[in-house]
Coordinates of C-alpha atoms in Angstrom, one line a residue:
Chain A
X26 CA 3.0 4.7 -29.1
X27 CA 2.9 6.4 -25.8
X28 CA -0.2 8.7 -26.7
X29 CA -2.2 5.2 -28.0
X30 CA -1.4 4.2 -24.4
X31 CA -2.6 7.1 -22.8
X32 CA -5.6 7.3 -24.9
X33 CA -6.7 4.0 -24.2
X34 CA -5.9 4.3 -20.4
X35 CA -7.8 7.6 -20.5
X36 CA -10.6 6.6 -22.1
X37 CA -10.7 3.5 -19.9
X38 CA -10.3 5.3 -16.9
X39 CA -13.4 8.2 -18.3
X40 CA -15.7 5.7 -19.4
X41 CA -15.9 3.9 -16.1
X42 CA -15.7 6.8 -14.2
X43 CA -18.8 7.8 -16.1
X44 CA -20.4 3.9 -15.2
X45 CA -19.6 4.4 -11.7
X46 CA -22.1 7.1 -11.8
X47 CA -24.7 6.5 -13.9
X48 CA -24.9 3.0 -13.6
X49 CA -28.2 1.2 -11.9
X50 CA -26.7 -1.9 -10.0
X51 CA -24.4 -0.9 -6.7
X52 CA -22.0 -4.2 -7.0
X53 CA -21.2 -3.2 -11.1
X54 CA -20.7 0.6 -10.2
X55 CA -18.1 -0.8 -7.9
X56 CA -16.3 -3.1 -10.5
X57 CA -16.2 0.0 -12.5
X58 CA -14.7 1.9 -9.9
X59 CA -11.9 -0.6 -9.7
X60 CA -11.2 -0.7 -13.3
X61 CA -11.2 3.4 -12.8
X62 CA -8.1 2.8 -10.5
X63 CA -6.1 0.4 -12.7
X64 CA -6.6 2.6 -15.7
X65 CA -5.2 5.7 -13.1
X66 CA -2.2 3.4 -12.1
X67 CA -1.4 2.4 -15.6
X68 CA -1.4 6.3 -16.6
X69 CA 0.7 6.6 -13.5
X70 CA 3.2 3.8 -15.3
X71 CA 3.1 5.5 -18.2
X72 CA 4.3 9.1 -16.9
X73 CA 7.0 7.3 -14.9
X74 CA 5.7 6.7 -11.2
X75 CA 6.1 3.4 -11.3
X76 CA 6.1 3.3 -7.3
X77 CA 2.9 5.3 -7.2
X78 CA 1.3 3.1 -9.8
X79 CA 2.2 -0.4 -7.8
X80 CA 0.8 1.6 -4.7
X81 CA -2.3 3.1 -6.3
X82 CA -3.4 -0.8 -7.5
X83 CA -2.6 -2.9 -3.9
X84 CA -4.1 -0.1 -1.3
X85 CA -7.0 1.3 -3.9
X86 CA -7.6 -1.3 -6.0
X87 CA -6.2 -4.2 -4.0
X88 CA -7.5 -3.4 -0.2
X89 CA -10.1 -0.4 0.4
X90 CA -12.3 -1.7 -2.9
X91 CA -12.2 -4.9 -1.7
X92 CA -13.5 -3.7 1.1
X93 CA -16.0 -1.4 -0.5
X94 CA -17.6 -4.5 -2.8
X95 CA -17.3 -7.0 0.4
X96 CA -20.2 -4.3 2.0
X97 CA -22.1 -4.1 -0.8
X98 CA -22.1 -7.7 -2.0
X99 CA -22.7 -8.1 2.1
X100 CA -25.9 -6.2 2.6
X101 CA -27.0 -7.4 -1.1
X102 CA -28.6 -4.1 -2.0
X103 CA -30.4 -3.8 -5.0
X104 CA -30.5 -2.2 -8.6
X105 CA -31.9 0.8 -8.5
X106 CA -35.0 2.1 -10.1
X107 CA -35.1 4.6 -12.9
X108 CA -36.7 7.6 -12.6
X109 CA -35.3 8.0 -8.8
X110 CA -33.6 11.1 -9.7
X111 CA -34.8 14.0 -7.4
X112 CA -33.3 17.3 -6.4
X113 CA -31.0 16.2 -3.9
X114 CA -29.4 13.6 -6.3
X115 CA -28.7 16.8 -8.8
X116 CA -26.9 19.1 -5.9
X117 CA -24.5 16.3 -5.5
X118 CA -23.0 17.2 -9.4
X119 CA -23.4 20.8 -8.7
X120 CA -21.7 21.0 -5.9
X121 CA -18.8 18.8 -6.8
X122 CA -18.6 21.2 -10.3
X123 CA -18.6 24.1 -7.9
X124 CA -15.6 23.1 -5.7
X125 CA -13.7 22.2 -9.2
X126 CA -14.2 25.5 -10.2
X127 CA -13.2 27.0 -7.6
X128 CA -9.5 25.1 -7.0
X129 CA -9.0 25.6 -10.9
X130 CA -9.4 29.5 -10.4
X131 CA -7.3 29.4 -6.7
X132 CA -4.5 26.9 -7.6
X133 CA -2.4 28.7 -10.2
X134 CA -2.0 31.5 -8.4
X135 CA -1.5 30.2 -4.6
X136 CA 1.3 28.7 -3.0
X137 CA 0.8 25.2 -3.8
X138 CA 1.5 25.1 -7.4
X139 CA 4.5 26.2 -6.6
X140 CA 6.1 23.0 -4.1
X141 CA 8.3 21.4 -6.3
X142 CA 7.4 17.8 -6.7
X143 CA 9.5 15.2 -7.9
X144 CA 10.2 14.7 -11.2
X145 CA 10.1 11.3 -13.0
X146 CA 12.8 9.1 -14.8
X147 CA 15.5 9.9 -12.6
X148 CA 16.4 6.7 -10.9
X149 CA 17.1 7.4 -7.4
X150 CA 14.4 9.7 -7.1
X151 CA 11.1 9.9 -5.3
X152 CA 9.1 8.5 -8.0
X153 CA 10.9 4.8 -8.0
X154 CA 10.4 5.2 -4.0
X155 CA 13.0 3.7 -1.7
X156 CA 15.6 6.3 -0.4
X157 CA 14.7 9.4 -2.2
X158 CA 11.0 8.8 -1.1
X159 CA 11.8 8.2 2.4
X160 CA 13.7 11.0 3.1
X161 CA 11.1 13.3 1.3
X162 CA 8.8 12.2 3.8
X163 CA 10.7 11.5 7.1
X164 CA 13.0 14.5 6.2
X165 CA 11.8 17.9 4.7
X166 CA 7.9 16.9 4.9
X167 CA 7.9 15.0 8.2
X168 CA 5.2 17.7 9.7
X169 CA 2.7 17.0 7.2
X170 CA 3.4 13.5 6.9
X171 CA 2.6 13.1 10.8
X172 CA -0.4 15.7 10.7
X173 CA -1.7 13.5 7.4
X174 CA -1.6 10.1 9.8
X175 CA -3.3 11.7 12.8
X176 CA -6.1 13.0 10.1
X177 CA -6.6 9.3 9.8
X178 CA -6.1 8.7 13.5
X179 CA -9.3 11.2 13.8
X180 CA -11.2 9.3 11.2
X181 CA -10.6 5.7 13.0
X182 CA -11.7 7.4 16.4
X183 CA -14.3 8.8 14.9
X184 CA -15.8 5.7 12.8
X185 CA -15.9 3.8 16.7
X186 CA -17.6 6.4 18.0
X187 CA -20.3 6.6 15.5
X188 CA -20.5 3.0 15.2
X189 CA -19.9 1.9 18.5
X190 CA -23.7 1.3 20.8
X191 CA -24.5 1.4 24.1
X192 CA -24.0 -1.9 25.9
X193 CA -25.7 -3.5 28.0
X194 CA -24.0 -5.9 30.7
X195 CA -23.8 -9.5 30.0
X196 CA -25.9 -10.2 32.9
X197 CA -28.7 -7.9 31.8
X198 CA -28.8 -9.6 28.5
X199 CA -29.4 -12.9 29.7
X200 CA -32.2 -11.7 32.0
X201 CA -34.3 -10.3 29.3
X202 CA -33.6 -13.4 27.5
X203 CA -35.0 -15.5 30.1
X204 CA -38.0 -13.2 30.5
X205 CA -38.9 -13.5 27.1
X206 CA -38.9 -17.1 26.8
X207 CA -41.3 -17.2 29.9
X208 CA -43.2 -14.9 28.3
X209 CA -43.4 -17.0 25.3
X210 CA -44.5 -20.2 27.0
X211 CA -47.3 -18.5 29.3
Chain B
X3 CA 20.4 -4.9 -27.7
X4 CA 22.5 -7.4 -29.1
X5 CA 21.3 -10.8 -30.8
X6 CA 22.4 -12.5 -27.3
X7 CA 20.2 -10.5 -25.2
X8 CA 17.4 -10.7 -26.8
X9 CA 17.8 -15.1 -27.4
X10 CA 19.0 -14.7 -23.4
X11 CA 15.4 -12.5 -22.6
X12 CA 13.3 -14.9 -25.1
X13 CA 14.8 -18.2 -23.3
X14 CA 14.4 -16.5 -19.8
X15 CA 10.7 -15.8 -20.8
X16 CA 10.1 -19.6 -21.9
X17 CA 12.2 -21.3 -19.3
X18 CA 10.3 -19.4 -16.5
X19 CA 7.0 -19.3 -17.6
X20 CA 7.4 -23.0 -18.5
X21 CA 9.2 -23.6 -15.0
X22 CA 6.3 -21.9 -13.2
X23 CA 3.3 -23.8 -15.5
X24 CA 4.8 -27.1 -15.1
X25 CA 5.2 -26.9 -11.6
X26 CA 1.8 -25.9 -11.1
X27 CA 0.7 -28.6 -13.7
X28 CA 3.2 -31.0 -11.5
X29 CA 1.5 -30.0 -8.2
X30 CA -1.9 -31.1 -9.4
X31 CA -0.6 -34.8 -9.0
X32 CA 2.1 -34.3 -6.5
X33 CA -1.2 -33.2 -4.2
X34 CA -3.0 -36.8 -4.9
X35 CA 0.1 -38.5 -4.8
X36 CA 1.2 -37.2 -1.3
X37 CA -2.6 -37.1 0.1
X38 CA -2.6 -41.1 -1.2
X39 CA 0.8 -41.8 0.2
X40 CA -0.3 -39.9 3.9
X41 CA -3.4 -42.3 4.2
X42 CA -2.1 -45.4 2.8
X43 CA -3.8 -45.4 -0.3
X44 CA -1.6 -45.5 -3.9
X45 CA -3.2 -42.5 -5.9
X46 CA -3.0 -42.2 -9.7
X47 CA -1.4 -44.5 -11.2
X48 CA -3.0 -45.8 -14.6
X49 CA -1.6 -43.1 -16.8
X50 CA 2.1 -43.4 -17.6
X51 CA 4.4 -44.3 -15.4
X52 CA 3.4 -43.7 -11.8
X53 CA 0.7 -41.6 -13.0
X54 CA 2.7 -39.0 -14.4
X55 CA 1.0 -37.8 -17.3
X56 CA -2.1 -37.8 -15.2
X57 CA -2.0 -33.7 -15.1
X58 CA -2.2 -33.9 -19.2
X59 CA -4.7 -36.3 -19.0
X60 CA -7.1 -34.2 -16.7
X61 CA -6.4 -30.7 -19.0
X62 CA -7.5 -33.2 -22.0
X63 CA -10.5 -34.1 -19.9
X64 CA -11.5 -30.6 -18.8
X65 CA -11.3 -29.0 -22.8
X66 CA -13.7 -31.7 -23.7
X67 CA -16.5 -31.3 -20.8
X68 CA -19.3 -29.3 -21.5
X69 CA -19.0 -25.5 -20.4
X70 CA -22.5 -24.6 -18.2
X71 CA -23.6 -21.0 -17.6
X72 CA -25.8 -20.8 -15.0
X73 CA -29.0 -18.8 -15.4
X74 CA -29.0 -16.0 -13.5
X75 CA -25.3 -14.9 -14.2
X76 CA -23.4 -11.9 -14.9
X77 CA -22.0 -13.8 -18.3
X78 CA -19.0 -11.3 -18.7
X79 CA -18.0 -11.2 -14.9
X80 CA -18.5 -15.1 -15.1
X81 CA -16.3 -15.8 -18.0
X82 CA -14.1 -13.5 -17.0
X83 CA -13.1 -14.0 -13.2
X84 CA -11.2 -17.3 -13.9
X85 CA -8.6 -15.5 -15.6
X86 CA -8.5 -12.9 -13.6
X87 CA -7.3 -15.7 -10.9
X88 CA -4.9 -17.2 -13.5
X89 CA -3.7 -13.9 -14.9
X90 CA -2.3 -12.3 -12.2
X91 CA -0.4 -15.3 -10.5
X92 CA 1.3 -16.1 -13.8
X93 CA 2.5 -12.2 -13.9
X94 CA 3.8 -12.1 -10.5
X95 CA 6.7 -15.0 -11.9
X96 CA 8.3 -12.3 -14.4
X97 CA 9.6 -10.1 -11.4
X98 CA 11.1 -13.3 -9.3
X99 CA 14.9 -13.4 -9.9
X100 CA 15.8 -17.8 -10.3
X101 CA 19.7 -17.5 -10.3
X102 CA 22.2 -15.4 -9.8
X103 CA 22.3 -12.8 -12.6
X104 CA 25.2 -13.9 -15.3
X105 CA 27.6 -11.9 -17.2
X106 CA 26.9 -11.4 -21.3
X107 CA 29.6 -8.6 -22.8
X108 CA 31.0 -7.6 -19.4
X109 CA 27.4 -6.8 -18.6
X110 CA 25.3 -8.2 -15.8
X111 CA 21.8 -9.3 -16.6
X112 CA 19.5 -10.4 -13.3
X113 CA 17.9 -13.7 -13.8
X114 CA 14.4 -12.4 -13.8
X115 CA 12.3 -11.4 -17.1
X116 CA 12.1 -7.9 -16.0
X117 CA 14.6 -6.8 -13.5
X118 CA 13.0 -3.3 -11.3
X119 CA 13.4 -2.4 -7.9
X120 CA 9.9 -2.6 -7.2
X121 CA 9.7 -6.3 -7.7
X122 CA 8.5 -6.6 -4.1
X123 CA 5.7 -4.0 -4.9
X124 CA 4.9 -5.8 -7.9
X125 CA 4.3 -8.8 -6.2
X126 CA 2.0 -7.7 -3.8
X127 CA -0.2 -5.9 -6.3
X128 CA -1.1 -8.6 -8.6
X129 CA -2.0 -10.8 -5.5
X130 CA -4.2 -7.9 -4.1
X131 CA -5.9 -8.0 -7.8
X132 CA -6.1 -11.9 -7.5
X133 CA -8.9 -11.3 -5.0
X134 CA -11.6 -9.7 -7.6
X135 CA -11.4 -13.2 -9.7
X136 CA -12.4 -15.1 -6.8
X137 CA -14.9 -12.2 -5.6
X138 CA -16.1 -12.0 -9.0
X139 CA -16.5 -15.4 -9.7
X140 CA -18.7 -15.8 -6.5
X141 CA -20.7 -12.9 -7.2
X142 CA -21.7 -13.0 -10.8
X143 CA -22.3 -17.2 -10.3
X144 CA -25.9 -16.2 -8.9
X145 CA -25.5 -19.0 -6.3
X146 CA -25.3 -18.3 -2.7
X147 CA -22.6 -20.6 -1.8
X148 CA -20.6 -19.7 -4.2
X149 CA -21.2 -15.9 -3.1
X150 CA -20.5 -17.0 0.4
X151 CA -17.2 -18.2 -0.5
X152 CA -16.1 -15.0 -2.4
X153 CA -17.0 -12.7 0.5
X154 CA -14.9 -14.9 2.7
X155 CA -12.2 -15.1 0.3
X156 CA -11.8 -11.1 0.1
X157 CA -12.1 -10.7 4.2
X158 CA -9.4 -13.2 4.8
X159 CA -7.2 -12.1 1.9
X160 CA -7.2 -8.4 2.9
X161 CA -6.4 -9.7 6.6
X162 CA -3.9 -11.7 5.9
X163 CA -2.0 -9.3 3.4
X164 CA -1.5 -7.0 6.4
X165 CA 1.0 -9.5 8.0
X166 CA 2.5 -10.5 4.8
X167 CA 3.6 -6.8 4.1
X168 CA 4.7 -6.3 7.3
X169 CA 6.6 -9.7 7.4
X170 CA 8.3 -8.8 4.0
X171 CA 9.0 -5.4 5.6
X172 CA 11.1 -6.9 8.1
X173 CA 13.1 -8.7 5.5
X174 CA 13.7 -5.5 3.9
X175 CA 15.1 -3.6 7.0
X176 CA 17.3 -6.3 7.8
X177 CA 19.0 -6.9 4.2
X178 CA 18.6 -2.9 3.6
X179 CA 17.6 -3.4 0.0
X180 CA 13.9 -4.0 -2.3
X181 CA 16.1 -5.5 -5.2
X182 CA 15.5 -9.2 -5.1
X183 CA 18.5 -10.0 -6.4
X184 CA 20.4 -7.7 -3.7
X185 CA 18.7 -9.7 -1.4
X186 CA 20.6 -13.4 -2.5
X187 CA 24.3 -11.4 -2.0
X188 CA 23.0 -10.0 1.2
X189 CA 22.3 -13.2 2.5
X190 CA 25.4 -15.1 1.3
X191 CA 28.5 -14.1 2.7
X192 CA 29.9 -17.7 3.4
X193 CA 28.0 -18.0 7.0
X194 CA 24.7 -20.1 7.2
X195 CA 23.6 -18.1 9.7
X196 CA 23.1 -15.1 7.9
X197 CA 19.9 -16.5 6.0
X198 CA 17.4 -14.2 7.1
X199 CA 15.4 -17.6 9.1
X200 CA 18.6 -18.2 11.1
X201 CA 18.5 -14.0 12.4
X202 CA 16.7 -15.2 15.5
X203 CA 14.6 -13.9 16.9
X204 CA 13.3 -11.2 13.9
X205 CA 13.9 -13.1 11.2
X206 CA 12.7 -16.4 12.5
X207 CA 9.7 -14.6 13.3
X208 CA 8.8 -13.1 10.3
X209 CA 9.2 -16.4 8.4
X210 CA 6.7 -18.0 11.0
X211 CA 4.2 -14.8 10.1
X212 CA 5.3 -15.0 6.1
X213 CA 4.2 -18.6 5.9
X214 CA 0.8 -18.6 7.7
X215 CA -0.2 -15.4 6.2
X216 CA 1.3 -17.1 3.1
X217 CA -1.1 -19.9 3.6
X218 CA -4.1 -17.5 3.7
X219 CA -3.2 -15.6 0.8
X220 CA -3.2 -19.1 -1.5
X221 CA -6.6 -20.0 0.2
X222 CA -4.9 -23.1 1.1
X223 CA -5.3 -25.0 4.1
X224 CA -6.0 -25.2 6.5
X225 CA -7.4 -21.5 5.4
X226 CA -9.5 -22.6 3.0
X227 CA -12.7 -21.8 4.4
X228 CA -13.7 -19.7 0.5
X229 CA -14.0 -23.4 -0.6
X230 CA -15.0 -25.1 2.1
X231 CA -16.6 -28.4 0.5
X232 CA -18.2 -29.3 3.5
X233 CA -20.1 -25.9 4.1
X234 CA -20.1 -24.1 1.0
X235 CA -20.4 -26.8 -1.8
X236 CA -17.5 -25.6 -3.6
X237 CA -17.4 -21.8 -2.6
X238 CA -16.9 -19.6 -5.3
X239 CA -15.9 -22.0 -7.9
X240 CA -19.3 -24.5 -7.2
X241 CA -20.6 -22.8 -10.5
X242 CA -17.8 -23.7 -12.6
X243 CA -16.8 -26.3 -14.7
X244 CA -14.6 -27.2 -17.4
X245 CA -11.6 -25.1 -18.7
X246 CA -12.7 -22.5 -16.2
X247 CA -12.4 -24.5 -13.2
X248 CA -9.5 -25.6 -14.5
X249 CA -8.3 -22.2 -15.3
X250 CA -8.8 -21.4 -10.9
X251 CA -6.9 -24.7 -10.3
X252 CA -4.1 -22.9 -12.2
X253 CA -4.3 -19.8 -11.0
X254 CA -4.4 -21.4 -7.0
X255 CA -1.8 -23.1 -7.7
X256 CA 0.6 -20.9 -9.7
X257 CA -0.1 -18.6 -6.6
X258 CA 0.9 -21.5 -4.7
X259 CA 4.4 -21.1 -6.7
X260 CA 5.0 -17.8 -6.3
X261 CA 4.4 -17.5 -2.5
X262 CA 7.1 -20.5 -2.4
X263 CA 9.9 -18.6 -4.5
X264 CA 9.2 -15.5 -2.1
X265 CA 9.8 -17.7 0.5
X266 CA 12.9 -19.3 -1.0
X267 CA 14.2 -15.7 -1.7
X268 CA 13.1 -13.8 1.5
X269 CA 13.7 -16.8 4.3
X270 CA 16.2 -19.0 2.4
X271 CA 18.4 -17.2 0.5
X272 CA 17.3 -17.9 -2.8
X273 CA 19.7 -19.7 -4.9
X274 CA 22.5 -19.9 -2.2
X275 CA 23.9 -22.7 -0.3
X276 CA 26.2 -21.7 2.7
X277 CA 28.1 -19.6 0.4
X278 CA 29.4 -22.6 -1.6
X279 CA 28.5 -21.1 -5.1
X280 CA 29.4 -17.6 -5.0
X281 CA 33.5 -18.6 -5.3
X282 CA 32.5 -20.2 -9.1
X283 CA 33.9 -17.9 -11.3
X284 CA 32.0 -18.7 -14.5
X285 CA 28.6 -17.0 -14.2
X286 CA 27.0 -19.1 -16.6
X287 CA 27.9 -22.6 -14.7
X288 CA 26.9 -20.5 -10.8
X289 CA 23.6 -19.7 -12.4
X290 CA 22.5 -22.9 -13.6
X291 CA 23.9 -24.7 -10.6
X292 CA 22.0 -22.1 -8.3
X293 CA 19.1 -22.4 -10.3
X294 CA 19.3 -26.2 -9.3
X295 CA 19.9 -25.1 -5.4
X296 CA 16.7 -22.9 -5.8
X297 CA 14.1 -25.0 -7.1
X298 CA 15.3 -27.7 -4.7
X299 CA 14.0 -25.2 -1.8
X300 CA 11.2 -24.2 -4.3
X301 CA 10.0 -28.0 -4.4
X302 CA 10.1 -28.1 -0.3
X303 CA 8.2 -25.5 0.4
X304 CA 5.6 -27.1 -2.5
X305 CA 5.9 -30.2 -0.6
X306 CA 5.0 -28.4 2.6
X307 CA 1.5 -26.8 1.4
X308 CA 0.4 -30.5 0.4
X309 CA 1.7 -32.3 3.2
X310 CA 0.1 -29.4 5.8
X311 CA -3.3 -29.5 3.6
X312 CA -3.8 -33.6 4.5
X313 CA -2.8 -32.7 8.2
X314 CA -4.3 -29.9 9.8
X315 CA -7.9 -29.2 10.0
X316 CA -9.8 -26.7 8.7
X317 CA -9.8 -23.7 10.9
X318 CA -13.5 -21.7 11.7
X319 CA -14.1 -18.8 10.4
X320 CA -14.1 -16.6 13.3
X321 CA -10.8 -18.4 14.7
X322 CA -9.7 -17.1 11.5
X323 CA -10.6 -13.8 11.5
X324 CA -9.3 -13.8 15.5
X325 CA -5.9 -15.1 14.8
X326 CA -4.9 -12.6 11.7
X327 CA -6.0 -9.3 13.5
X328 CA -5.5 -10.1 17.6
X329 CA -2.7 -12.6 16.8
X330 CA -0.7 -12.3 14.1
X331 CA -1.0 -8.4 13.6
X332 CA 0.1 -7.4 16.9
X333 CA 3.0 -10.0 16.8
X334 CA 3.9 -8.6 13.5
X335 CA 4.1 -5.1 14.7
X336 CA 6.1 -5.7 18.2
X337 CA 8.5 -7.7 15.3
X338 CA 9.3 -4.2 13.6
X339 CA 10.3 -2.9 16.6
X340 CA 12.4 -5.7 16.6
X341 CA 14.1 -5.5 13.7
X342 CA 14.6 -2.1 14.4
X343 CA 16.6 -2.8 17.3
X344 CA 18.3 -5.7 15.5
X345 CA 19.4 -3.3 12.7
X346 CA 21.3 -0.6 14.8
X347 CA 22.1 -2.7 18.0
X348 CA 23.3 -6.3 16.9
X349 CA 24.0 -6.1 13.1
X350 CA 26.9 -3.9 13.6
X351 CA 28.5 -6.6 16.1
X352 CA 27.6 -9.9 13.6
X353 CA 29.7 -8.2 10.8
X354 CA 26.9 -8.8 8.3

């Protein structure tokens, strides 16, 4: 019973994976995408992390893809044509096959397979969240926890700076208005 | 599990599912009834008495109106978004403990279908997934109205979520527990004062946030602005007709339902009444009389979405969009602090 589950959750999760990618219209590559994370949270369910799983469907699926499909719906971009594929669109692939082969040779052996993680099923646990969860991340793993969240600090500051223009002064503004209705009268 | 559990899970199942429909079903006419009754008009009353069977009437009315596809539109994501509205909403109900939890064979079962201590969690998830229906819906219609209406929609509902959380979070640090049905005991100890609205200042606060962000979340007014009828048409349902309308009216309204029983739970203490049931001694009689006590405060807070939606304007959108993040958010922060403080300094001194 558990295995049909998982096959149909992985399957699920594979196949639109594979959509998100190959598929010509921006706005149905991200429906896929979302139906990528509830398959993921459902797997999550089934391996006991129920936590994770009610996480992994209201910040992924419920907030940042809401996001992500508000843009493109937003700047209505269009299907894209076939036969677009050029050299640059293969090193993406390649490069993203490189960096899995490379973690899949380095894990086993490094330090990081060997953190202990928590396990599922027991009840008080980190994997049902609440106190077990809290103190994993306020107690023994408060360092990374607070370096993780001024990562993300870095990546907000960094967003306004990119996006952020130069202003001009109100005052300026309305000038050049002015000037260019003149203009558009003489 | 024994021949009673399973008749006590099948009957919890039908009684709260039905519950939940019928209300929303209910709603349908209490909303024309009390929009008649605030400007002096009489409302439905040709079917049955007082128009009571007017919500079985309109579902007769909506299976036998033609269904219309427009051109132009996704046909899966169209047929499907109305039930991704309705699906979720209806889900949320089998995490939301009615009653006190009663005793079969020495053993306590919670008065929800599926008793986890996630429940809160739950909640929130299914309404962040009620989003794509709408989203969907306005997308796939190939209208720009209706596509208009769905990006508003997803803006204000991922706004408005951030005070919701961080208004339930309060709750939470104050009762100590996720467990909605930990919640009821925390809040009855014979005082009336130790309902979480009465802990002023936090918890009077985060009710305040809870409700308007709870208005938001329902696209209710005067929040509305994804169906705006005088700028969008219809929004994102201007496409639809038939069951599938019918099927959003559902969905917005058993959403409705839901926000109210969080309300009743978090604000109100559920199925208590100033600590007048909890001395019963026979679990089944406490449950159904707090079951009573709790849609009583269920039906209130109903009331309070209607009577609200024919008085209040509409806000615009920016003044929208200005009082979730600059307002509400900040206010909703400082109130964590708050809480904080309330939790180590004055807690200890109240005795609860």
């Amino acid at each position: 019973m558990e295995l049909v589950v998982f096959l149909v959750l992985a399957v699920g999760a594979l196949g639109s994976a594979i959509n998100v990618v190959l598929g010509k219209s921006p706005t149905l590559a991200g429906i896929n995408l979302v139906s990528t994370f509830i398959c993921l949270a459902g797997i999550y369910l089934l391996i006991g992390f129920p936590f994770l799983a009610a996480l992994q469907i209201m910040v992924y699926a419920g907030a940042i893809m809401v996001l992500i499909l508000f843009v493109i719906m937003l700047l209505d971009l269009r299907s894209e044509e076939p036969g677009l594929y050029s050299l640059s669109s293969l090193l993406g692939p390649v490069i993203a096959a490189c960096i899995a082969a490379f973690l899949a040779l380095i894990l086993p052996g490094s330090k990081v397979s060997q953190i202990a993680l928590p396990t599922a099923g027991d009840g008080s646990s980190a994997s049902v969240g609440g106190p077990g969860l809290a103190e994993s991340l306020f107690g023994t793993n408060l360092l990374i926890f607070e370096v993780s969240s001024i990562l993300l600090l870095v990546g907000i500051i960094g967003v306004v700076v990119l996006a952020s223009r130069q202003h001009k002064p109100h005052a300026e503004r309305i000038k050049e208005r002015l000037l260019d209705r003149e203009g558009g009268q003489s | 599990m024994s021949a009673i559990e399973i008749t006590f899970m099948l009957g919890k199942i039908l009684a709260f599912f039905g519950i939940v429909v019928a209300l929303a079903a209910l709603s349908t006419l209490a909303e024309r009834k009390v929009s008649a009754w605030i400007q002096l008009r009489y409302g439905p009353n040709r079917v049955g008495p007082f128009g009571i069977l007017q919500p079985l009437a309109d579902g007769l009315k909506f299976i036998f109106k033609e269904e219309v596809v427009p051109d132009g539109a996704n046909k899966l994501l169209f047929r499907l978004a109305p039930a991704m509205v309705a699906t979720p909403a209806l889900l949320a109900v089998s995490v939301i403990p009615f009653s006190f939890p009663v005793m079969i064979d020495g053993v306590s079962h919670a008065m929800s279908i599926i008793d986890v201590p996630i429940a809160l969690l739950i909640i929130l998830a299914l309404g962040s997934l009620q989003v794509y229906g709408i989203l969907f819906g306005g997308w796939a219609s190939n209208n720009k109205y209706s596509l208009l209406g769905g990006l508003r929609s997803s803006a204000q509902m991922v706004s408005y979520e951030l005070t919701l959380i961080l208004s339930i979070l309060v709750v939470m640090m104050l009762s100590g527990t996720m467990n909605l049905t930990d919640m009821f005991y925390d809040q009855e100890t014979g005082q009336v004062l130790l309902w979480t609205i009465f802990k002023f200042p936090v918890g009077t606060i985060a009710f305040g946030l809870f409700l308007i962000a709870a208005f938001a979340e329902t696209n209710r007014h005067p929040f509305d602005l994804a169906e705006a009828e005088t700028e969008l048409v219809g929004g994102f349902h201007t496409e639809y007709s038939s069951m599938k309308f019918a099927l959003f009216f559902i969905g917005e309204y058993a959403a409705m339902v839901t926000m109210s029983c969080l309300l009743v739970i978090l604000f109100l203490g559920g199925p208590t009444l100033f600590g007048l049931l909890v001395g019963i001694e026979n679990t089944w009689v406490r449950a159904l009389l707090g079951m009573g006590v709790f849609l009583a405060k269920l039906c209130s807070f109903l009331f309070l979405f209607i009577w609200v939606r024919w008085t209040i304007p509409r806000y615009r959108w920016d003044q929208l969009m200005h009082l979730g993040w600059k307002v509400l958010l900040p206010i909703s922060l400082v109130n964590i602090v708050l809480a904080g403080v309330w939790v180590i300094y004055i807690a200890p001194t109240w005795g609860g």
